[in-house]
XYZ file of N, CA, C and O in Angstrom:
864
model
N 173.873 -170.865 -21.288
C 175.090 -170.655 -22.064
C 176.132 -171.710 -21.698
O 176.384 -171.965 -20.529
N 176.711 -172.328 -22.701
C 177.763 -173.305 -22.425
C 179.002 -172.583 -21.926
O 179.372 -171.535 -22.415
N 179.641 -173.158 -20.915
C 180.757 -172.482 -20.275
C 182.087 -173.144 -20.600
O 183.058 -172.947 -19.908
N 182.137 -173.960 -21.638
C 183.411 -174.545 -22.054
C 183.689 -174.119 -23.485
O 182.773 -173.744 -24.219
N 184.947 -174.134 -23.917
C 185.271 -173.758 -25.298
C 184.579 -174.681 -26.296
O 184.300 -175.842 -25.998
N 184.304 -174.134 -27.485
C 183.700 -174.911 -28.563
C 184.455 -174.623 -29.851
O 185.302 -173.721 -29.916
N 184.137 -175.376 -30.886
C 184.745 -175.159 -32.195
C 184.204 -173.871 -32.798
O 182.981 -173.675 -32.848
N 185.064 -172.964 -33.272
C 184.578 -171.722 -33.872
C 183.892 -171.923 -35.210
O 183.178 -171.043 -35.684
N 184.085 -173.096 -35.822
C 183.518 -173.349 -37.150
C 182.144 -173.993 -37.103
O 181.329 -173.778 -37.990
N 181.884 -174.802 -36.060
C 180.616 -175.520 -36.018
C 179.927 -175.483 -34.663
O 178.786 -175.929 -34.545
N 180.607 -175.003 -33.632
C 180.010 -174.972 -32.306
C 180.065 -176.284 -31.564
O 179.495 -176.416 -30.478
N 180.742 -177.278 -32.128
C 180.843 -178.581 -31.483
C 181.869 -178.613 -30.365
O 182.671 -177.679 -30.189
N 181.859 -179.684 -29.635
C 182.810 -179.842 -28.535
C 184.239 -179.949 -29.074
O 184.470 -180.438 -30.178
N 185.174 -179.490 -28.268
C 186.582 -179.597 -28.628
C 187.341 -180.303 -27.510
O 186.959 -180.228 -26.339
N 188.402 -181.001 -27.894
C 189.251 -181.714 -26.944
C 190.499 -180.896 -26.694
O 191.151 -180.422 -27.626
N 190.838 -180.712 -25.436
C 191.991 -179.904 -25.056
C 193.290 -180.553 -25.516
O 193.353 -181.770 -25.744
N 194.357 -179.770 -25.666
C 195.647 -180.343 -26.076
C 196.131 -181.423 -25.111
O 195.888 -181.366 -23.911
N 196.809 -182.385 -25.656
C 197.331 -183.510 -24.881
C 197.654 -184.643 -25.836
O 197.755 -184.439 -27.034
N 197.794 -185.815 -25.309
C 198.056 -186.975 -26.159
C 196.752 -187.414 -26.831
O 195.718 -187.497 -26.170
N 196.747 -187.699 -28.143
C 197.918 -187.714 -29.034
C 198.173 -186.392 -29.750
O 199.129 -186.288 -30.500
N 197.291 -185.377 -29.589
C 197.422 -184.117 -30.323
C 197.843 -182.998 -29.377
O 197.418 -182.956 -28.213
N 198.661 -182.089 -29.879
C 199.136 -180.968 -29.075
C 198.321 -179.709 -29.310
O 198.678 -178.642 -28.828
N 197.234 -179.826 -30.061
C 196.363 -178.682 -30.328
C 194.930 -179.034 -29.944
O 194.585 -180.206 -29.758
N 194.083 -177.999 -29.800
C 192.658 -178.236 -29.587
C 192.088 -178.945 -30.803
O 192.402 -178.590 -31.940
N 191.229 -179.938 -30.579
C 190.717 -180.763 -31.654
C 189.193 -180.789 -31.662
O 188.552 -180.991 -30.629
N 188.641 -180.577 -32.879
C 187.218 -180.768 -33.131
C 187.071 -182.079 -33.901
O 187.865 -182.354 -34.811
N 186.070 -182.875 -33.564
C 185.896 -184.160 -34.237
C 185.618 -183.988 -35.726
O 185.920 -184.873 -36.521
N 185.054 -182.843 -36.111
C 184.714 -182.604 -37.510
C 185.822 -181.852 -38.234
O 186.187 -182.191 -39.364
N 186.398 -180.821 -37.590
C 187.312 -179.907 -38.275
C 188.778 -180.058 -37.880
O 189.625 -179.307 -38.343
N 189.092 -181.032 -37.034
C 190.484 -181.233 -36.665
C 191.007 -180.138 -35.760
O 190.308 -179.673 -34.853
N 192.254 -179.697 -36.002
C 192.873 -178.685 -35.162
C 192.174 -177.343 -35.333
O 191.951 -176.876 -36.458
N 191.793 -176.722 -34.223
C 191.098 -175.439 -34.243
C 191.613 -174.553 -33.113
O 192.252 -175.022 -32.166
N 191.311 -173.264 -33.241
C 191.491 -172.339 -32.132
C 190.149 -172.241 -31.414
O 189.164 -171.780 -32.003
N 190.039 -172.680 -30.164
C 188.738 -172.813 -29.516
C 188.059 -171.467 -29.279
O 188.696 -170.479 -28.916
N 186.747 -171.453 -29.498
C 185.940 -170.280 -29.187
C 185.613 -170.302 -27.703
O 184.966 -171.226 -27.206
N 186.071 -169.280 -26.995
C 185.891 -169.224 -25.548
C 184.485 -168.738 -25.197
O 183.816 -168.070 -25.993
N 183.993 -169.053 -23.998
C 182.675 -168.566 -23.579
C 182.613 -167.039 -23.619
O 183.568 -166.344 -23.254
N 181.488 -166.525 -24.078
C 181.294 -165.079 -24.170
C 181.079 -164.508 -22.775
O 180.351 -165.084 -21.958
N 181.720 -163.377 -22.496
C 181.576 -162.708 -21.211
C 180.703 -161.461 -21.362
O 180.653 -160.857 -22.434
N 179.983 -161.043 -20.295
C 179.179 -159.822 -20.373
C 180.057 -158.616 -20.713
O 181.228 -158.562 -20.334
N 179.505 -157.629 -21.436
C 180.305 -156.467 -21.808
C 180.713 -155.639 -20.591
O 179.940 -155.461 -19.655
N 181.937 -155.168 -20.624
C 182.458 -154.338 -19.554
C 183.873 -153.915 -19.892
O 184.558 -154.559 -20.702
N 184.332 -152.842 -19.282
C 185.654 -152.311 -19.579
C 186.750 -153.306 -19.224
O 187.732 -153.457 -19.958
N 186.606 -154.011 -18.101
C 187.645 -154.964 -17.688
C 187.737 -156.133 -18.664
O 188.837 -156.580 -19.010
N 186.580 -156.629 -19.125
C 186.582 -157.718 -20.101
C 187.249 -157.283 -21.392
O 188.082 -158.001 -21.964
N 186.894 -156.107 -21.882
C 187.452 -155.598 -23.124
C 188.957 -155.405 -22.996
O 189.719 -155.738 -23.917
N 189.415 -154.901 -21.874
C 190.847 -154.707 -21.667
C 191.585 -156.037 -21.613
O 192.675 -156.183 -22.182
N 190.994 -157.039 -20.952
C 191.653 -158.338 -20.836
C 191.771 -159.014 -22.199
O 192.818 -159.579 -22.533
N 190.713 -158.959 -23.005
C 190.760 -159.553 -24.336
C 191.798 -158.834 -25.197
O 192.552 -159.467 -25.948
N 191.868 -157.521 -25.090
C 192.818 -156.741 -25.883
C 194.260 -157.094 -25.532
O 195.128 -157.157 -26.402
N 194.527 -157.335 -24.254
C 195.892 -157.682 -23.834
C 196.328 -159.017 -24.404
O 197.515 -159.205 -24.717
N 195.411 -159.966 -24.545
C 195.761 -161.321 -24.970
C 195.691 -161.515 -26.481
O 196.131 -162.536 -27.000
N 195.135 -160.534 -27.195
C 194.847 -160.729 -28.616
C 196.106 -160.694 -29.468
O 196.976 -159.842 -29.280
N 196.166 -161.605 -30.428
C 197.224 -161.608 -31.424
C 196.749 -160.962 -32.727
O 197.501 -160.893 -33.701
N 195.493 -160.532 -32.749
C 194.902 -159.863 -33.902
C 194.284 -158.550 -33.408
O 194.083 -158.367 -32.198
N 193.966 -157.632 -34.312
C 193.346 -156.377 -33.862
C 192.018 -156.607 -33.140
O 191.313 -157.588 -33.386
N 191.704 -155.689 -32.253
C 190.412 -155.672 -31.563
C 189.713 -154.401 -32.037
O 189.937 -153.319 -31.508
N 188.897 -154.532 -33.087
C 188.338 -153.369 -33.755
C 187.065 -152.874 -33.075
O 186.201 -153.668 -32.682
N 186.972 -151.552 -32.966
C 185.754 -150.906 -32.470
C 185.592 -149.595 -33.217
O 186.574 -148.844 -33.368
N 184.381 -149.286 -33.731
C 184.189 -147.958 -34.315
C 184.466 -146.890 -33.252
O 183.924 -146.956 -32.149
N 185.347 -145.960 -33.601
C 185.694 -144.943 -32.594
C 185.928 -143.601 -33.260
O 186.734 -143.522 -34.163
N 185.196 -142.574 -32.819
C 184.176 -142.676 -31.764
C 182.957 -143.458 -32.228
O 182.664 -143.508 -33.421
N 182.268 -144.055 -31.265
C 181.043 -144.765 -31.585
C 179.996 -143.795 -32.126
O 179.955 -142.631 -31.714
N 179.152 -144.247 -33.059
C 178.051 -143.384 -33.506
C 177.189 -142.952 -32.315
O 177.130 -143.643 -31.285
N 176.510 -141.829 -32.462
C 175.682 -141.297 -31.375
C 174.639 -142.328 -30.954
O 173.927 -142.894 -31.790
N 174.587 -142.599 -29.660
C 173.615 -143.533 -29.118
C 174.039 -144.989 -29.162
O 173.308 -145.854 -28.679
N 175.219 -145.282 -29.720
C 175.678 -146.670 -29.826
C 176.469 -147.082 -28.597
O 177.086 -146.240 -27.925
N 176.461 -148.400 -28.322
C 177.146 -148.958 -27.161
C 177.878 -150.243 -27.534
O 177.486 -150.954 -28.465
N 178.919 -150.518 -26.795
C 179.632 -151.796 -26.893
C 178.784 -152.858 -26.214
O 178.344 -152.688 -25.071
N 178.551 -153.990 -26.915
C 177.624 -154.987 -26.382
C 178.234 -156.388 -26.253
O 177.504 -157.365 -26.121
N 179.544 -156.495 -26.285
C 180.156 -157.783 -25.994
C 181.330 -158.105 -26.894
O 181.529 -157.484 -27.941
N 182.100 -159.089 -26.476
C 183.280 -159.502 -27.226
C 183.441 -161.017 -27.093
O 183.145 -161.603 -26.051
N 183.869 -161.643 -28.182
C 184.159 -163.078 -28.182
C 185.551 -163.286 -28.759
O 186.008 -162.487 -29.589
N 186.221 -164.354 -28.347
C 187.560 -164.618 -28.861
C 187.758 -166.099 -29.087
O 187.211 -166.945 -28.365
N 188.536 -166.409 -30.109
C 188.939 -167.785 -30.380
C 190.444 -167.877 -30.154
O 191.215 -167.071 -30.685
N 190.851 -168.853 -29.372
C 192.248 -169.004 -28.976
C 192.304 -169.395 -27.513
O 191.271 -169.519 -26.854
N 193.501 -169.607 -27.001
C 193.637 -169.921 -25.587
C 194.725 -169.056 -24.976
O 195.349 -168.238 -25.658
N 194.953 -169.219 -23.682
C 195.928 -168.368 -22.997
C 197.345 -168.610 -23.499
O 198.186 -167.718 -23.444
N 197.625 -169.801 -23.988
C 198.963 -170.107 -24.472
C 199.228 -169.450 -25.823
O 200.266 -168.815 -26.028
N 198.272 -169.565 -26.748
C 198.454 -169.050 -28.112
C 197.940 -167.635 -28.288
O 198.262 -166.981 -29.281
N 197.138 -167.140 -27.347
C 196.552 -165.820 -27.490
C 195.325 -165.850 -28.384
O 194.994 -166.870 -28.992
N 194.630 -164.721 -28.440
C 193.431 -164.638 -29.255
C 193.769 -164.578 -30.736
O 194.403 -163.626 -31.183
N 193.345 -165.577 -31.500
C 193.616 -165.622 -32.941
C 192.444 -165.102 -33.754
O 192.562 -164.937 -34.972
N 191.308 -164.878 -33.095
C 190.152 -164.217 -33.701
C 189.427 -163.488 -32.580
O 189.282 -164.019 -31.476
N 188.998 -162.268 -32.864
C 188.263 -161.475 -31.880
C 187.065 -160.843 -32.566
O 187.200 -160.215 -33.621
N 185.887 -161.018 -31.978
C 184.654 -160.418 -32.479
C 184.149 -159.404 -31.466
O 183.969 -159.732 -30.290
N 183.936 -158.174 -31.904
C 183.444 -157.101 -31.048
C 182.073 -156.677 -31.549
O 181.905 -156.391 -32.742
N 181.096 -156.637 -30.659
C 179.732 -156.282 -31.020
C 179.382 -154.912 -30.467
O 179.811 -154.527 -29.372
N 178.586 -154.167 -31.233
C 178.043 -152.905 -30.745
C 176.677 -152.703 -31.393
O 176.361 -153.297 -32.427
N 175.854 -151.874 -30.768
C 174.511 -151.654 -31.290
C 174.043 -150.261 -30.923
O 174.566 -149.610 -30.014
N 173.023 -149.812 -31.663
C 172.472 -148.487 -31.423
C 171.407 -148.175 -32.447
O 170.953 -149.057 -33.194
N 170.976 -146.916 -32.527
C 169.927 -146.544 -33.471
C 170.342 -146.816 -34.910
O 171.424 -146.413 -35.339
N 169.508 -147.528 -35.657
C 169.792 -147.791 -37.058
C 169.575 -146.555 -37.905
O 168.768 -145.686 -37.556
N 170.279 -146.436 -39.013
C 170.147 -145.247 -39.864
C 168.763 -145.085 -40.475
O 168.376 -143.978 -40.853
N 167.998 -146.180 -40.569
C 166.645 -146.121 -41.139
C 165.592 -146.458 -40.092
O 164.482 -146.873 -40.414
N 165.932 -146.272 -38.817
C 165.019 -146.569 -37.734
C 165.280 -147.933 -37.127
O 165.967 -148.776 -37.703
N 164.717 -148.150 -35.963
C 164.935 -149.401 -35.264
C 166.337 -149.484 -34.703
O 167.062 -148.483 -34.608
N 166.735 -150.687 -34.331
C 168.054 -150.923 -33.747
C 168.953 -151.602 -34.758
O 168.554 -152.572 -35.403
N 170.155 -151.086 -34.896
C 171.158 -151.716 -35.739
C 172.204 -152.399 -34.889
O 172.472 -151.983 -33.758
N 172.789 -153.460 -35.409
C 173.869 -154.175 -34.723
C 175.023 -154.388 -35.687
O 174.820 -154.724 -36.859
N 176.223 -154.183 -35.189
C 177.437 -154.353 -35.984
C 178.384 -155.276 -35.245
O 178.645 -155.089 -34.052
N 178.897 -156.255 -35.967
C 179.890 -157.167 -35.419
C 181.147 -157.061 -36.267
O 181.104 -157.257 -37.487
N 182.256 -156.713 -35.646
C 183.544 -156.609 -36.323
C 184.422 -157.769 -35.874
O 184.637 -157.969 -34.673
N 184.915 -158.530 -36.832
C 185.735 -159.701 -36.522
C 187.087 -159.551 -37.192
O 187.178 -159.345 -38.407
N 188.147 -159.645 -36.407
C 189.512 -159.751 -36.930
C 189.979 -161.167 -36.660
O 189.822 -161.671 -35.537
N 190.544 -161.809 -37.679
C 190.977 -163.192 -37.460
C 192.067 -163.594 -38.435
O 192.156 -163.068 -39.555
N 192.878 -164.525 -38.000
C 193.856 -165.131 -38.877
C 193.141 -166.017 -39.893
O 192.047 -166.528 -39.621
N 193.735 -166.220 -41.070
C 193.099 -167.086 -42.076
C 192.819 -168.481 -41.517
O 193.624 -169.055 -40.785
N 191.649 -169.002 -41.868
C 191.308 -170.358 -41.513
C 190.647 -170.564 -40.167
O 190.177 -171.666 -39.879
N 190.588 -169.525 -39.314
C 189.971 -169.711 -37.997
C 188.478 -170.013 -38.141
O 187.934 -170.894 -37.472
N 187.784 -169.265 -38.990
C 186.395 -169.575 -39.290
C 185.351 -168.868 -38.462
O 184.150 -169.058 -38.696
N 185.746 -168.012 -37.515
C 184.754 -167.362 -36.652
C 183.954 -166.310 -37.418
O 182.729 -166.244 -37.292
N 184.629 -165.495 -38.219
C 183.917 -164.477 -38.979
C 182.900 -165.070 -39.917
O 181.774 -164.569 -40.052
N 183.257 -166.163 -40.577
C 182.341 -166.804 -41.514
C 181.111 -167.351 -40.805
O 179.998 -167.300 -41.337
N 181.287 -167.885 -39.607
C 180.131 -168.421 -38.886
C 179.178 -167.306 -38.475
O 177.952 -167.452 -38.576
N 179.707 -166.161 -38.004
C 178.829 -165.041 -37.690
C 178.172 -164.496 -38.961
O 177.055 -163.966 -38.911
N 178.856 -164.626 -40.079
C 178.293 -164.174 -41.344
C 177.244 -165.145 -41.884
O 176.515 -164.806 -42.822
N 177.163 -166.335 -41.317
C 176.205 -167.329 -41.776
C 176.677 -168.129 -42.963
O 175.864 -168.671 -43.720
N 178.006 -168.248 -43.121
C 178.576 -168.981 -44.245
C 179.098 -170.338 -43.777
O 179.352 -170.547 -42.589
N 179.308 -171.245 -44.727
C 179.758 -172.590 -44.373
C 181.207 -172.840 -44.761
O 181.644 -173.990 -44.850
N 181.964 -171.775 -45.005
C 183.388 -171.896 -45.301
C 184.168 -171.061 -44.300
O 183.651 -170.078 -43.771
N 185.432 -171.398 -44.005
C 186.166 -170.662 -42.974
C 186.574 -169.259 -43.378
O 186.726 -168.385 -42.518
N 186.761 -168.999 -44.669
C 187.187 -167.697 -45.165
C 186.236 -167.248 -46.281
O 185.459 -168.056 -46.796
N 186.285 -165.975 -46.697
C 185.362 -165.509 -47.746
C 185.508 -166.254 -49.063
O 184.529 -166.489 -49.773
N 186.742 -166.623 -49.432
C 186.969 -167.393 -50.646
C 186.423 -166.716 -51.887
O 186.538 -165.495 -52.068
N 185.773 -167.489 -52.733
C 185.268 -166.963 -54.008
C 184.093 -166.022 -53.834
O 183.689 -165.363 -54.797
N 183.537 -165.940 -52.620
C 182.435 -165.013 -52.383
C 182.913 -163.558 -52.345
O 182.104 -162.635 -52.299
N 184.216 -163.373 -52.334
C 184.815 -162.038 -52.279
C 185.496 -161.768 -53.618
O 186.532 -162.352 -53.913
N 184.906 -160.897 -54.430
C 185.429 -160.623 -55.761
C 186.260 -159.338 -55.724
O 185.743 -158.233 -55.930
N 187.550 -159.482 -55.447
C 188.418 -158.309 -55.312
C 188.782 -157.701 -56.666
O 189.457 -156.683 -56.715
N 188.326 -158.329 -57.757
C 188.559 -157.730 -59.074
C 187.641 -156.533 -59.292
O 187.904 -155.703 -60.161
N 186.571 -156.472 -58.505
C 185.633 -155.357 -58.599
C 186.007 -154.281 -57.578
O 186.671 -154.575 -56.567
N 185.583 -153.035 -57.797
C 185.828 -151.993 -56.787
C 185.145 -152.368 -55.470
O 184.075 -152.993 -55.470
N 185.751 -152.016 -54.334
C 185.122 -152.333 -53.046
C 183.828 -151.555 -52.861
O 183.705 -150.409 -53.312
N 182.852 -152.197 -52.219
C 181.571 -151.527 -51.972
C 181.697 -150.429 -50.924
O 181.029 -149.398 -51.013
N 182.512 -150.659 -49.893
C 182.662 -149.669 -48.825
C 184.133 -149.568 -48.449
O 184.957 -150.411 -48.813
N 184.443 -148.523 -47.713
C 185.791 -148.345 -47.192
C 185.712 -147.949 -45.730
O 184.755 -147.318 -45.288
N 186.712 -148.351 -44.985
C 186.839 -147.964 -43.590
C 188.233 -147.405 -43.384
O 189.118 -147.552 -44.238
N 188.419 -146.742 -42.260
C 189.753 -146.311 -41.856
C 190.131 -147.140 -40.641
O 189.661 -146.886 -39.528
N 190.920 -148.185 -40.855
C 191.291 -149.108 -39.790
C 192.657 -148.735 -39.245
O 193.660 -148.823 -39.951
N 192.686 -148.286 -37.998
C 193.928 -147.815 -37.374
C 194.582 -146.740 -38.235
O 195.804 -146.684 -38.359
N 193.744 -145.889 -38.836
C 194.241 -144.787 -39.639
C 194.609 -145.138 -41.058
O 195.038 -144.268 -41.816
N 194.420 -146.404 -41.445
C 194.784 -146.837 -42.791
C 193.535 -147.036 -43.640
O 192.595 -147.725 -43.205
N 193.486 -146.481 -44.861
C 192.347 -146.741 -45.744
C 192.212 -148.241 -46.000
O 193.167 -148.901 -46.391
N 191.023 -148.770 -45.774
C 190.812 -150.220 -45.838
C 189.584 -150.533 -46.671
O 188.450 -150.269 -46.250
N 189.765 -151.087 -47.880
C 188.610 -151.450 -48.700
C 187.932 -152.711 -48.176
O 188.584 -153.646 -47.712
N 186.608 -152.733 -48.262
C 185.820 -153.885 -47.849
C 184.845 -154.228 -48.965
O 184.156 -153.348 -49.490
N 184.805 -155.507 -49.311
C 183.935 -155.978 -50.380
C 182.725 -156.696 -49.806
O 182.799 -157.333 -48.750
N 181.618 -156.602 -50.514
C 180.422 -157.344 -50.131
C 180.677 -158.840 -50.283
O 181.271 -159.282 -51.262
N 180.236 -159.619 -49.302
C 180.405 -161.071 -49.322
C 179.069 -161.699 -49.671
O 178.076 -161.525 -48.937
N 179.013 -162.409 -50.771
C 177.777 -163.031 -51.211
C 177.469 -164.312 -50.466
O 178.334 -164.916 -49.832
N 176.208 -164.734 -50.533
C 175.808 -166.006 -49.958
C 175.387 -165.967 -48.512
O 175.063 -167.014 -47.939
N 175.366 -164.781 -47.887
C 174.962 -164.687 -46.492
C 173.435 -164.686 -46.386
O 172.739 -164.352 -47.347
N 172.889 -165.039 -45.234
C 171.439 -164.961 -45.047
C 170.930 -163.536 -45.304
O 171.649 -162.559 -45.091
N 169.672 -163.429 -45.726
C 169.136 -162.134 -46.155
C 168.894 -161.175 -45.000
O 168.629 -159.990 -45.227
N 168.998 -161.647 -43.746
C 168.744 -160.754 -42.618
C 169.941 -159.890 -42.260
O 169.840 -159.032 -41.385
N 171.064 -160.079 -42.937
C 172.290 -159.361 -42.578
C 173.065 -158.955 -43.825
O 172.871 -159.507 -44.901
N 173.934 -157.966 -43.657
C 174.865 -157.575 -44.711
C 176.265 -157.905 -44.233
O 176.605 -157.667 -43.063
N 177.088 -158.435 -45.129
C 178.430 -158.884 -44.751
C 179.460 -158.269 -45.688
O 179.301 -158.300 -46.915
N 180.511 -157.710 -45.098
C 181.624 -157.155 -45.848
C 182.907 -157.746 -45.281
O 182.990 -158.094 -44.100
N 183.925 -157.852 -46.116
C 185.204 -158.393 -45.648
C 186.348 -157.796 -46.455
O 186.171 -157.361 -47.594
N 187.511 -157.784 -45.838
C 188.728 -157.306 -46.473
C 189.902 -157.663 -45.584
O 189.793 -158.513 -44.688
N 191.015 -157.013 -45.811
C 192.239 -157.291 -45.039
C 192.682 -156.027 -44.343
O 192.667 -154.944 -44.921
N 193.056 -156.161 -43.078
C 193.571 -155.024 -42.307
C 194.624 -155.535 -41.332
O 194.389 -156.505 -40.602
N 195.784 -154.906 -41.356
C 196.914 -155.279 -40.492
C 197.275 -156.753 -40.651
O 197.638 -157.437 -39.696
N 197.157 -157.249 -41.892
C 197.645 -158.589 -42.202
C 196.703 -159.733 -41.895
O 197.085 -160.901 -42.066
N 195.473 -159.443 -41.426
C 194.508 -160.496 -41.137
C 193.152 -160.095 -41.704
O 192.942 -158.959 -42.127
N 192.208 -161.033 -41.693
C 190.862 -160.741 -42.178
C 190.167 -159.731 -41.277
O 190.302 -159.769 -40.050
N 189.399 -158.868 -41.908
C 188.475 -157.986 -41.198
C 187.082 -158.234 -41.774
O 186.858 -158.053 -42.974
N 186.171 -158.691 -40.934
C 184.769 -158.899 -41.296
C 183.919 -157.829 -40.629
O 184.160 -157.472 -39.464
N 182.905 -157.349 -41.341
C 181.884 -156.477 -40.763
C 180.529 -157.092 -41.088
O 180.174 -157.237 -42.261
N 179.801 -157.491 -40.053
C 178.492 -158.109 -40.222
C 177.462 -157.182 -39.582
O 177.599 -156.811 -38.407
N 176.441 -156.808 -40.352
C 175.474 -155.810 -39.911
C 174.064 -156.405 -39.946
O 173.672 -157.034 -40.925
N 173.328 -156.189 -38.853
C 171.902 -156.556 -38.785
C 171.081 -155.306 -38.496
O 171.531 -154.466 -37.698
N 169.885 -155.176 -39.011
C 169.386 -155.887 -40.182
C 170.123 -155.422 -41.434
O 170.922 -154.480 -41.378
N 169.836 -156.043 -42.561
C 170.570 -155.746 -43.798
C 170.517 -154.271 -44.154
O 171.502 -153.698 -44.628
N 169.394 -153.605 -43.895
C 169.265 -152.197 -44.274
C 170.170 -151.279 -43.456
O 170.477 -150.164 -43.876
N 170.623 -151.740 -42.291
C 171.536 -150.925 -41.482
C 172.945 -150.898 -42.048
O 173.823 -150.231 -41.506
N 173.160 -151.598 -43.177
C 174.464 -151.560 -43.832
C 174.835 -150.152 -44.277
O 176.006 -149.872 -44.574
N 173.864 -149.239 -44.315
C 174.172 -147.841 -44.641
C 175.248 -147.272 -43.723
O 175.978 -146.354 -44.101
N 175.362 -147.816 -42.521
C 176.406 -147.382 -41.585
C 177.796 -147.502 -42.199
O 178.676 -146.675 -41.950
N 177.998 -148.549 -42.984
C 179.320 -148.827 -43.526
C 179.684 -147.904 -44.682
O 180.859 -147.806 -45.049
N 178.705 -147.221 -45.251
C 178.980 -146.353 -46.394
C 179.459 -144.971 -45.969
O 179.759 -144.125 -46.813
N 179.537 -144.738 -44.661
C 180.045 -143.469 -44.144
C 181.540 -143.525 -43.831
O 182.071 -142.666 -43.135
N 182.225 -144.579 -44.342
C 183.659 -144.775 -44.105
C 183.996 -144.667 -42.610
O 184.692 -143.751 -42.171
N 183.495 -145.599 -41.806
C 183.718 -145.520 -40.352
C 185.190 -145.623 -39.991
O 185.974 -146.298 -40.664
N 185.548 -144.955 -38.922
C 186.891 -145.079 -38.374
C 186.921 -146.192 -37.344
O 186.090 -146.227 -36.422
N 187.852 -147.132 -37.508
C 187.968 -148.270 -36.596
C 189.256 -148.152 -35.810
O 190.332 -147.988 -36.386
N 189.152 -148.238 -34.505
C 190.325 -148.196 -33.636
C 190.681 -149.602 -33.190
O 189.794 -150.424 -32.915
N 191.970 -149.896 -33.123
C 192.465 -151.156 -32.583
C 192.672 -150.956 -31.090
O 193.557 -150.191 -30.676
N 191.864 -151.612 -30.282
C 191.899 -151.378 -28.839
C 193.154 -151.916 -28.170
O 193.352 -151.701 -26.974
N 194.034 -152.561 -28.918
C 195.325 -152.938 -28.353
C 196.238 -151.728 -28.232
O 197.222 -151.750 -27.479
N 195.927 -150.668 -28.979
C 196.716 -149.441 -28.928
C 196.236 -148.559 -27.780
O 195.132 -148.724 -27.256
N 197.045 -147.607 -27.449
C 196.731 -146.738 -26.313
C 195.814 -145.583 -26.684
O 195.473 -144.765 -25.833
N 195.380 -145.506 -27.960
C 194.597 -144.357 -28.405
C 193.182 -144.318 -27.863
O 192.542 -143.273 -27.894
N 192.669 -145.443 -27.389
C 191.309 -145.498 -26.853
C 191.371 -146.002 -25.414
O 191.924 -147.063 -25.139
N 190.814 -145.227 -24.492
C 190.709 -145.653 -23.102
C 189.436 -146.487 -22.976
O 188.323 -145.953 -23.080
N 189.584 -147.797 -22.783
C 188.407 -148.662 -22.772
C 187.461 -148.327 -21.630
O 186.275 -148.691 -21.679
N 187.943 -147.599 -20.632
C 187.055 -147.204 -19.539
C 186.012 -146.201 -20.000
O 184.994 -145.991 -19.325
N 186.252 -145.559 -21.148
C 185.321 -144.566 -21.669
C 184.317 -145.154 -22.657
O 183.428 -144.444 -23.122
N 184.466 -146.435 -22.973
C 183.575 -147.060 -23.942
C 182.233 -147.350 -23.270
O 182.177 -148.078 -22.279
N 181.127 -146.792 -23.788
C 179.817 -147.064 -23.183
C 179.390 -148.500 -23.425
O 179.561 -149.040 -24.516
N 178.841 -149.140 -22.401
C 178.476 -150.553 -22.480
C 176.962 -150.717 -22.398
O 176.283 -150.031 -21.633
N 176.442 -151.654 -23.181
C 175.025 -151.983 -23.147
C 174.821 -153.435 -22.778
O 175.709 -154.099 -22.244
N 173.628 -153.943 -23.066
C 173.305 -155.340 -22.762
C 174.048 -156.270 -23.718
O 174.337 -155.919 -24.864
N 174.343 -157.474 -23.255
C 175.075 -158.450 -24.042
C 174.317 -158.791 -25.327
O 173.120 -159.080 -25.309
N 175.039 -158.752 -26.455
C 174.438 -159.030 -27.762
C 174.062 -160.506 -27.898
O 174.880 -161.388 -27.667
N 172.831 -160.771 -28.311
C 172.429 -162.158 -28.570
C 173.137 -162.709 -29.796
O 173.230 -163.930 -29.963
N 173.631 -161.825 -30.677
C 174.347 -162.295 -31.867
C 175.627 -163.009 -31.473
O 176.026 -163.998 -32.104
N 176.297 -162.528 -30.452
C 177.521 -163.185 -29.994
C 177.221 -164.551 -29.412
O 178.018 -165.494 -29.546
N 176.076 -164.691 -28.757
C 175.733 -165.939 -28.099
C 175.251 -166.996 -29.064
O 175.309 -168.195 -28.769
N 174.765 -166.577 -30.241
C 174.205 -167.526 -31.193
C 174.764 -167.277 -32.583
O 174.043 -166.848 -33.478
N 176.067 -167.506 -32.782
C 176.653 -167.223 -34.089
C 176.134 -168.114 -35.207
O 176.320 -167.795 -36.380
N 175.455 -169.211 -34.864
C 174.976 -170.116 -35.906
C 173.498 -169.895 -36.217
O 172.922 -170.601 -36.999
N 172.897 -168.868 -35.554
C 171.478 -168.596 -35.810
C 171.307 -167.864 -37.135
O 172.152 -167.068 -37.542
N 170.214 -168.142 -37.809
C 169.871 -167.466 -39.067
C 168.547 -166.754 -38.910
O 167.757 -167.103 -38.071
């Protein structure tokens, strides 16, 4: 695992702020919020990311029976705070086998959610047709939140996106058939709030999805 920040859009090397630029720089994408190295899942890691985040840190709460928190990734630095946060969890799939869910909250243009979704654009863009009724709904921090299916993703996953608390909310589910989880209108808690004690969140093995966001 690489232990230095990378570009959230392409995984390439980034240059730290300094002369001549005051922001993190990717040779391909210019100014970016760097994707920090993924840490093993644990209550202390989750609490630290939540304290620094400038966007929601979403987790289904309560977790479905048998599900566990399996890691968190963030884009941003200590100066600017987390501008995108991806939380992974996994457990028994509704149709058998193991299901995995990745929830990403991010400011527009960061590009982390799109990369986990397997897309080549930073935001959903035209792949999100909000003129149609939303395919699924969630309750994000107690607020009804519509989520639309995002087209163009690899066939091994289902991708939904919408807006919650003023930023993008992505839900990426593996395998595609485990998307049935999203049709039960899951309740999502923002772990920056005091409503969830992160010490009570069950932890599992680190998700390989977090480690390889560019894998198809």
